[in-house]
Amino acid sequence: GEDVEQSLFLSVREGDSSVINCTYTDSSSTYLYWYKQEPGAGLQLLTYIFSNMDMKQDQRLTVLLNKKDKHLSLRIADTQTGDSAIYFCAERVDYKLSFGAGTTVTVRA
Amino acid sequence: GAVVSQHPSRVICKSGTSVKIECRSLDFQATTMFWYRQFPKKSLMLMATSNEGSKATYEQGVEKDKFLINHASLTLSTLTVTSAHPEDSSFYICSARGGQGADTQYFGPGTRLTVL
């Protein structure tokens, strides 16, 4: 909720890169996550990063973490129509997850 | 691996009745399961944390007598919405902690509850 903030909407052209940004407040976060939710479905774990890492790359996904600024981003390379969904970032503190409000990504042809 | 199922996926009930939602970890043992509620176009709100064999821990503002949670085994947790009212209509999602990698929470597909 209020401890994790994301922009609400992102529109991107097919084939371009998408960058979704997230800020969090709790400096004791151990892990930070990105989840994807398609309409009417649950959350799919996309990737996560340990708090002592700066970057993690997994195929088309790149996660950047700036711990000093408490800023997390997810870059999706070569965005496809199947990437249209809501993306949630979440911070983990003491095994509890706090979620942002989600960024709705719309991919246009 | 790390698949979590929920049943039912969708339920419609009359006001005043009780509804039970099941959450199962299919291919791993989950020591901890979480129940969330999601309002339309909103984030997930953690309702409670349940550990196998012990009482659930409820978040502030969540009525434990209204939302009964049972975590009877390492692969099954149930949420019972008692005396449901239209304002309980929502999307309920469970998650299970365990499996491989980072004590990650793996989420079920959600249950859409509509109370008439």
PDB file of C-alpha atoms in Angstrom:
ATOM      1  CA  GLY A   1       0.000   0.000   0.000  1.00  0.00           C
ATOM      2  CA  GLU A   2       1.152   3.390   1.017  1.00  0.00           C
ATOM      3  CA  ASP A   3       4.746   2.356   1.693  1.00  0.00           C
ATOM      4  CA  VAL A   4       5.313   1.274  -1.879  1.00  0.00           C
ATOM      5  CA  GLU A   5       4.507   3.622  -4.731  1.00  0.00           C
ATOM      6  CA  GLN A   6       4.265   3.077  -8.458  1.00  0.00           C
ATOM      7  CA  SER A   7       3.048   5.080 -11.389  1.00  0.00           C
ATOM      8  CA  LEU A   8      -0.391   3.828 -12.344  1.00  0.00           C
ATOM      9  CA  PHE A   9      -0.218   3.632 -16.128  1.00  0.00           C
ATOM     10  CA  LEU A  10       2.306   3.039 -18.890  1.00  0.00           C
ATOM     11  CA  SER A  11       1.640   2.874 -22.609  1.00  0.00           C
ATOM     12  CA  VAL A  12       4.347   1.473 -24.852  1.00  0.00           C
ATOM     13  CA  ARG A  13       4.661   0.569 -28.504  1.00  0.00           C
ATOM     14  CA  GLU A  14       5.230  -3.054 -29.420  1.00  0.00           C
ATOM     15  CA  GLY A  15       8.938  -3.755 -29.785  1.00  0.00           C
ATOM     16  CA  ASP A  16      10.011  -0.839 -27.580  1.00  0.00           C
ATOM     17  CA  SER A  17      11.351  -1.186 -24.052  1.00  0.00           C
ATOM     18  CA  SER A  18       9.088  -0.645 -21.043  1.00  0.00           C
ATOM     19  CA  VAL A  19      10.401   0.768 -17.793  1.00  0.00           C
ATOM     20  CA  ILE A  20       8.264   0.547 -14.672  1.00  0.00           C
ATOM     21  CA  ASN A  21       9.404   2.438 -11.611  1.00  0.00           C
ATOM     22  CA  CYS A  22       8.750   1.834  -7.936  1.00  0.00           C
ATOM     23  CA  THR A  23       9.797   3.479  -4.704  1.00  0.00           C
ATOM     24  CA  TYR A  24       9.644   1.958  -1.257  1.00  0.00           C
ATOM     25  CA  THR A  25      10.243   3.230   2.242  1.00  0.00           C
ATOM     26  CA  ASP A  26      11.447   0.424   4.478  1.00  0.00           C
ATOM     27  CA  SER A  27      15.246   0.236   4.477  1.00  0.00           C
ATOM     28  CA  SER A  28      15.114  -3.171   6.153  1.00  0.00           C
ATOM     29  CA  SER A  29      13.561  -4.786   3.087  1.00  0.00           C
ATOM     30  CA  THR A  30      15.396  -8.009   2.337  1.00  0.00           C
ATOM     31  CA  TYR A  31      13.954  -8.821  -1.052  1.00  0.00           C
ATOM     32  CA  LEU A  32      12.086  -6.847  -3.658  1.00  0.00           C
ATOM     33  CA  TYR A  33       9.786  -8.491  -6.143  1.00  0.00           C
ATOM     34  CA  TRP A  34       8.010  -7.873  -9.399  1.00  0.00           C
ATOM     35  CA  TYR A  35       4.729  -9.657 -10.026  1.00  0.00           C
ATOM     36  CA  LYS A  36       2.522  -9.682 -13.121  1.00  0.00           C
ATOM     37  CA  GLN A  37      -1.272  -9.937 -13.000  1.00  0.00           C
ATOM     38  CA  GLU A  38      -3.400 -10.569 -16.042  1.00  0.00           C
ATOM     39  CA  PRO A  39      -7.147  -9.822 -15.968  1.00  0.00           C
ATOM     40  CA  GLY A  40      -9.055 -12.051 -13.565  1.00  0.00           C
ATOM     41  CA  ALA A  41      -5.963 -13.985 -12.578  1.00  0.00           C
ATOM     42  CA  GLY A  42      -3.645 -14.251  -9.608  1.00  0.00           C
ATOM     43  CA  LEU A  43      -0.127 -12.913  -9.394  1.00  0.00           C
ATOM     44  CA  GLN A  44       2.716 -14.451 -11.340  1.00  0.00           C
ATOM     45  CA  LEU A  45       6.198 -13.965  -9.931  1.00  0.00           C
ATOM     46  CA  LEU A  46       8.357 -12.414 -12.623  1.00  0.00           C
ATOM     47  CA  THR A  47      11.593 -11.821 -10.815  1.00  0.00           C
ATOM     48  CA  TYR A  48      13.083 -10.731  -7.536  1.00  0.00           C
ATOM     49  CA  ILE A  49      16.251  -9.100  -6.322  1.00  0.00           C
ATOM     50  CA  PHE A  50      18.075  -9.397  -3.047  1.00  0.00           C
ATOM     51  CA  SER A  51      18.558  -6.071  -1.338  1.00  0.00           C
ATOM     52  CA  ASN A  52      22.354  -6.147  -1.547  1.00  0.00           C
ATOM     53  CA  MET A  53      22.287  -6.436  -5.344  1.00  0.00           C
ATOM     54  CA  ASP A  54      22.229  -3.556  -7.817  1.00  0.00           C
ATOM     55  CA  MET A  55      21.025  -5.348 -10.901  1.00  0.00           C
ATOM     56  CA  LYS A  56      19.561  -8.602 -12.025  1.00  0.00           C
ATOM     57  CA  GLN A  57      18.927  -9.680 -15.600  1.00  0.00           C
ATOM     58  CA  ASP A  58      16.684 -12.522 -16.649  1.00  0.00           C
ATOM     59  CA  GLN A  59      16.094 -12.827 -20.395  1.00  0.00           C
ATOM     60  CA  ARG A  60      14.019  -9.774 -21.403  1.00  0.00           C
ATOM     61  CA  LEU A  61      13.742  -8.540 -17.832  1.00  0.00           C
ATOM     62  CA  THR A  62      16.241  -6.270 -16.105  1.00  0.00           C
ATOM     63  CA  VAL A  63      15.771  -5.172 -12.501  1.00  0.00           C
ATOM     64  CA  LEU A  64      17.701  -2.209 -11.168  1.00  0.00           C
ATOM     65  CA  LEU A  65      17.852  -1.419  -7.468  1.00  0.00           C
ATOM     66  CA  ASN A  66      19.108   1.841  -5.984  1.00  0.00           C
ATOM     67  CA  LYS A  67      19.085   1.075  -2.297  1.00  0.00           C
ATOM     68  CA  LYS A  68      20.224   4.549  -1.295  1.00  0.00           C
ATOM     69  CA  ASP A  69      17.226   6.153  -3.004  1.00  0.00           C
ATOM     70  CA  LYS A  70      14.947   3.143  -2.311  1.00  0.00           C
ATOM     71  CA  HIS A  71      14.131   2.983  -5.997  1.00  0.00           C
ATOM     72  CA  LEU A  72      13.395  -0.158  -7.960  1.00  0.00           C
ATOM     73  CA  SER A  73      12.755  -0.460 -11.675  1.00  0.00           C
ATOM     74  CA  LEU A  74      11.783  -3.185 -14.093  1.00  0.00           C
ATOM     75  CA  ARG A  75      12.780  -2.951 -17.723  1.00  0.00           C
ATOM     76  CA  ILE A  76      11.098  -5.193 -20.262  1.00  0.00           C
ATOM     77  CA  ALA A  77      13.001  -5.350 -23.530  1.00  0.00           C
ATOM     78  CA  ASP A  78      11.206  -5.832 -26.860  1.00  0.00           C
ATOM     79  CA  THR A  79       7.765  -5.453 -25.290  1.00  0.00           C
ATOM     80  CA  GLN A  80       5.120  -7.743 -26.772  1.00  0.00           C
ATOM     81  CA  THR A  81       1.316  -7.632 -26.692  1.00  0.00           C
ATOM     82  CA  GLY A  82       1.383 -10.490 -24.191  1.00  0.00           C
ATOM     83  CA  ASP A  83       3.169  -8.191 -21.772  1.00  0.00           C
ATOM     84  CA  SER A  84       0.005  -6.124 -21.357  1.00  0.00           C
ATOM     85  CA  ALA A  85      -0.944  -6.593 -17.701  1.00  0.00           C
ATOM     86  CA  ILE A  86      -0.717  -5.000 -14.279  1.00  0.00           C
ATOM     87  CA  TYR A  87       2.734  -5.100 -12.727  1.00  0.00           C
ATOM     88  CA  PHE A  88       3.160  -4.955  -8.968  1.00  0.00           C
ATOM     89  CA  CYS A  89       6.339  -4.285  -7.102  1.00  0.00           C
ATOM     90  CA  ALA A  90       6.557  -5.530  -3.550  1.00  0.00           C
ATOM     91  CA  GLU A  91       8.992  -5.228  -0.697  1.00  0.00           C
ATOM     92  CA  ARG A  92       9.513  -7.978   1.802  1.00  0.00           C
ATOM     93  CA  VAL A  93      10.028  -7.187   5.457  1.00  0.00           C
ATOM     94  CA  ASP A  94       9.893 -10.016   7.996  1.00  0.00           C
ATOM     95  CA  TYR A  95       8.258 -12.405   5.509  1.00  0.00           C
ATOM     96  CA  LYS A  96       5.409  -9.975   4.842  1.00  0.00           C
ATOM     97  CA  LEU A  97       4.980  -8.408   1.461  1.00  0.00           C
ATOM     98  CA  SER A  98       3.806  -4.837   0.942  1.00  0.00           C
ATOM     99  CA  PHE A  99       2.569  -4.143  -2.550  1.00  0.00           C
ATOM    100  CA  GLY A 100       2.363  -1.048  -4.636  1.00  0.00           C
ATOM    101  CA  ALA A 101      -0.924  -0.179  -6.316  1.00  0.00           C
ATOM    102  CA  GLY A 102       0.210  -1.697  -9.598  1.00  0.00           C
ATOM    103  CA  THR A 103       1.185  -0.228 -12.961  1.00  0.00           C
ATOM    104  CA  THR A 104      -1.129  -1.018 -15.854  1.00  0.00           C
ATOM    105  CA  VAL A 105       0.988  -1.569 -18.933  1.00  0.00           C
ATOM    106  CA  THR A 106      -0.736  -1.276 -22.283  1.00  0.00           C
ATOM    107  CA  VAL A 107       1.142  -2.387 -25.373  1.00  0.00           C
ATOM    108  CA  ARG A 108      -0.025  -0.777 -28.608  1.00  0.00           C
ATOM    109  CA  ALA A 109       0.721  -2.022 -32.084  1.00  0.00           C
TER     110      ALA A 109
ATOM    111  CA  GLY B   1       7.329 -26.246  -9.565  1.00  0.00           C
ATOM    112  CA  ALA B   2       5.822 -24.008  -6.868  1.00  0.00           C
ATOM    113  CA  VAL B   3       2.217 -24.184  -7.987  1.00  0.00           C
ATOM    114  CA  VAL B   4      -0.562 -22.918  -5.763  1.00  0.00           C
ATOM    115  CA  SER B   5      -4.202 -23.646  -6.500  1.00  0.00           C
ATOM    116  CA  GLN B   6      -7.391 -22.137  -5.148  1.00  0.00           C
ATOM    117  CA  HIS B   7     -10.875 -23.531  -5.139  1.00  0.00           C
ATOM    118  CA  PRO B   8     -13.380 -22.384  -6.135  1.00  0.00           C
ATOM    119  CA  SER B   9     -12.245 -19.861  -8.720  1.00  0.00           C
ATOM    120  CA  ARG B  10     -15.577 -18.109  -8.603  1.00  0.00           C
ATOM    121  CA  VAL B  11     -18.470 -18.252  -6.149  1.00  0.00           C
ATOM    122  CA  ILE B  12     -21.774 -16.460  -5.842  1.00  0.00           C
ATOM    123  CA  CYS B  13     -23.686 -16.734  -2.590  1.00  0.00           C
ATOM    124  CA  LYS B  14     -26.630 -15.199  -0.800  1.00  0.00           C
ATOM    125  CA  SER B  15     -26.182 -12.683   1.961  1.00  0.00           C
ATOM    126  CA  GLY B  16     -25.914 -14.365   5.350  1.00  0.00           C
ATOM    127  CA  THR B  17     -24.377 -17.605   4.152  1.00  0.00           C
ATOM    128  CA  SER B  18     -20.804 -18.773   4.730  1.00  0.00           C
ATOM    129  CA  VAL B  19     -18.299 -19.512   2.015  1.00  0.00           C
ATOM    130  CA  LYS B  20     -15.136 -21.588   2.258  1.00  0.00           C
ATOM    131  CA  ILE B  21     -12.151 -21.006  -0.032  1.00  0.00           C
ATOM    132  CA  GLU B  22      -9.320 -23.526  -0.229  1.00  0.00           C
ATOM    133  CA  CYS B  23      -5.691 -22.803  -0.967  1.00  0.00           C
ATOM    134  CA  ARG B  24      -3.328 -25.652  -1.780  1.00  0.00           C
ATOM    135  CA  SER B  25       0.372 -25.838  -2.510  1.00  0.00           C
ATOM    136  CA  LEU B  26       0.558 -28.613  -5.075  1.00  0.00           C
ATOM    137  CA  ASP B  27       4.212 -29.488  -5.306  1.00  0.00           C
ATOM    138  CA  PHE B  28       5.832 -28.110  -2.199  1.00  0.00           C
ATOM    139  CA  GLN B  29       5.211 -27.839   1.502  1.00  0.00           C
ATOM    140  CA  ALA B  30       4.202 -24.412   2.681  1.00  0.00           C
ATOM    141  CA  THR B  31       4.992 -23.603   6.266  1.00  0.00           C
ATOM    142  CA  THR B  32       3.275 -20.266   5.923  1.00  0.00           C
ATOM    143  CA  MET B  33       0.304 -19.206   3.863  1.00  0.00           C
ATOM    144  CA  PHE B  34      -1.048 -15.718   3.395  1.00  0.00           C
ATOM    145  CA  TRP B  35      -4.510 -14.471   2.542  1.00  0.00           C
ATOM    146  CA  TYR B  36      -4.988 -11.245   0.603  1.00  0.00           C
ATOM    147  CA  ARG B  37      -7.968  -9.275  -0.562  1.00  0.00           C
ATOM    148  CA  GLN B  38      -7.877  -7.218  -3.714  1.00  0.00           C
ATOM    149  CA  PHE B  39     -10.388  -4.515  -4.553  1.00  0.00           C
ATOM    150  CA  PRO B  40     -10.968  -3.527  -8.188  1.00  0.00           C
ATOM    151  CA  LYS B  41      -7.964  -1.710  -9.654  1.00  0.00           C
ATOM    152  CA  LYS B  42      -6.322  -1.687  -6.243  1.00  0.00           C
ATOM    153  CA  SER B  43      -3.366  -3.270  -4.586  1.00  0.00           C
ATOM    154  CA  LEU B  44      -3.428  -6.420  -2.521  1.00  0.00           C
ATOM    155  CA  MET B  45      -4.269  -6.028   1.136  1.00  0.00           C
ATOM    156  CA  LEU B  46      -2.820  -8.625   3.466  1.00  0.00           C
ATOM    157  CA  MET B  47      -5.573 -10.033   5.662  1.00  0.00           C
ATOM    158  CA  ALA B  48      -3.788 -12.677   7.680  1.00  0.00           C
ATOM    159  CA  THR B  49      -0.792 -14.947   7.939  1.00  0.00           C
ATOM    160  CA  SER B  50      -1.285 -18.577   8.835  1.00  0.00           C
ATOM    161  CA  ASN B  51       1.250 -21.108   9.966  1.00  0.00           C
ATOM    162  CA  GLU B  52       0.555 -24.814   9.894  1.00  0.00           C
ATOM    163  CA  GLY B  53      -0.857 -26.046  13.163  1.00  0.00           C
ATOM    164  CA  SER B  54      -1.204 -22.677  14.845  1.00  0.00           C
ATOM    165  CA  LYS B  55      -3.655 -19.804  14.953  1.00  0.00           C
ATOM    166  CA  ALA B  56      -3.588 -17.260  12.183  1.00  0.00           C
ATOM    167  CA  THR B  57      -2.228 -13.782  12.756  1.00  0.00           C
ATOM    168  CA  TYR B  58      -4.645 -11.149  11.494  1.00  0.00           C
ATOM    169  CA  GLU B  59      -3.747  -7.697  10.246  1.00  0.00           C
ATOM    170  CA  GLN B  60      -5.165  -4.683  11.956  1.00  0.00           C
ATOM    171  CA  GLY B  61      -8.772  -4.043  10.996  1.00  0.00           C
ATOM    172  CA  VAL B  62      -9.486  -7.582   9.806  1.00  0.00           C
ATOM    173  CA  GLU B  63     -12.187  -9.321  11.831  1.00  0.00           C
ATOM    174  CA  LYS B  64     -10.966 -12.772  12.811  1.00  0.00           C
ATOM    175  CA  ASP B  65     -14.478 -13.977  13.632  1.00  0.00           C
ATOM    176  CA  LYS B  66     -15.616 -12.919  10.197  1.00  0.00           C
ATOM    177  CA  PHE B  67     -12.729 -14.423   8.263  1.00  0.00           C
ATOM    178  CA  LEU B  68     -11.894 -17.804   9.748  1.00  0.00           C
ATOM    179  CA  ILE B  69      -8.589 -19.281   8.690  1.00  0.00           C
ATOM    180  CA  ASN B  70      -7.522 -22.860   9.184  1.00  0.00           C
ATOM    181  CA  HIS B  71      -4.106 -24.200   8.196  1.00  0.00           C
ATOM    182  CA  ALA B  72      -4.540 -27.879   8.862  1.00  0.00           C
ATOM    183  CA  SER B  73      -1.606 -29.230   6.890  1.00  0.00           C
ATOM    184  CA  LEU B  74       1.544 -28.111   5.122  1.00  0.00           C
ATOM    185  CA  THR B  75      -0.307 -28.027   1.818  1.00  0.00           C
ATOM    186  CA  LEU B  76      -3.759 -26.705   2.688  1.00  0.00           C
ATOM    187  CA  SER B  77      -5.177 -23.537   4.191  1.00  0.00           C
ATOM    188  CA  THR B  78      -8.824 -22.519   4.147  1.00  0.00           C
ATOM    189  CA  LEU B  79     -10.514 -19.140   4.466  1.00  0.00           C
ATOM    190  CA  THR B  80     -14.157 -19.133   5.523  1.00  0.00           C
ATOM    191  CA  VAL B  81     -16.109 -15.925   5.089  1.00  0.00           C
ATOM    192  CA  THR B  82     -18.863 -16.216   7.683  1.00  0.00           C
ATOM    193  CA  SER B  83     -22.259 -14.565   7.347  1.00  0.00           C
ATOM    194  CA  ALA B  84     -21.212 -12.962   4.105  1.00  0.00           C
ATOM    195  CA  HIS B  85     -22.546  -9.558   3.096  1.00  0.00           C
ATOM    196  CA  PRO B  86     -22.349  -7.685  -0.213  1.00  0.00           C
ATOM    197  CA  GLU B  87     -19.418  -5.618   1.073  1.00  0.00           C
ATOM    198  CA  ASP B  88     -17.420  -8.849   1.379  1.00  0.00           C
ATOM    199  CA  SER B  89     -17.566  -9.233  -2.387  1.00  0.00           C
ATOM    200  CA  SER B  90     -13.993  -9.127  -3.581  1.00  0.00           C
ATOM    201  CA  PHE B  91     -11.129 -11.039  -5.149  1.00  0.00           C
ATOM    202  CA  TYR B  92      -9.406 -13.195  -2.537  1.00  0.00           C
ATOM    203  CA  ILE B  93      -5.896 -14.409  -3.264  1.00  0.00           C
ATOM    204  CA  CYS B  94      -3.770 -16.768  -1.220  1.00  0.00           C
ATOM    205  CA  SER B  95      -0.046 -17.267  -1.347  1.00  0.00           C
ATOM    206  CA  ALA B  96       2.254 -19.907   0.042  1.00  0.00           C
ATOM    207  CA  ARG B  97       5.794 -19.435   1.219  1.00  0.00           C
ATOM    208  CA  GLY B  98       8.225 -22.190   0.442  1.00  0.00           C
ATOM    209  CA  GLY B  99       9.513 -24.016  -2.582  1.00  0.00           C
ATOM    210  CA  GLN B 100      12.764 -23.009  -4.159  1.00  0.00           C
ATOM    211  CA  GLY B 101      14.415 -19.643  -4.010  1.00  0.00           C
ATOM    212  CA  ALA B 102      14.370 -16.848  -1.522  1.00  0.00           C
ATOM    213  CA  ASP B 103      11.435 -17.936   0.621  1.00  0.00           C
ATOM    214  CA  THR B 104       9.356 -16.527  -2.162  1.00  0.00           C
ATOM    215  CA  GLN B 105       5.594 -16.275  -1.931  1.00  0.00           C
ATOM    216  CA  TYR B 106       3.827 -18.090  -4.730  1.00  0.00           C
ATOM    217  CA  PHE B 107       0.322 -16.934  -5.435  1.00  0.00           C
ATOM    218  CA  GLY B 108      -2.830 -18.805  -6.225  1.00  0.00           C
ATOM    219  CA  PRO B 109      -5.070 -17.767  -9.132  1.00  0.00           C
ATOM    220  CA  GLY B 110      -7.580 -16.072  -6.849  1.00  0.00           C
ATOM    221  CA  THR B 111     -11.239 -16.566  -5.980  1.00  0.00           C
ATOM    222  CA  ARG B 112     -13.877 -14.099  -7.069  1.00  0.00           C
ATOM    223  CA  LEU B 113     -16.573 -13.879  -4.369  1.00  0.00           C
ATOM    224  CA  THR B 114     -19.860 -12.191  -5.138  1.00  0.00           C
ATOM    225  CA  VAL B 115     -22.393 -11.846  -2.339  1.00  0.00           C
ATOM    226  CA  LEU B 116     -25.916 -11.021  -3.469  1.00  0.00           C
TER     227      LEU B 116
END
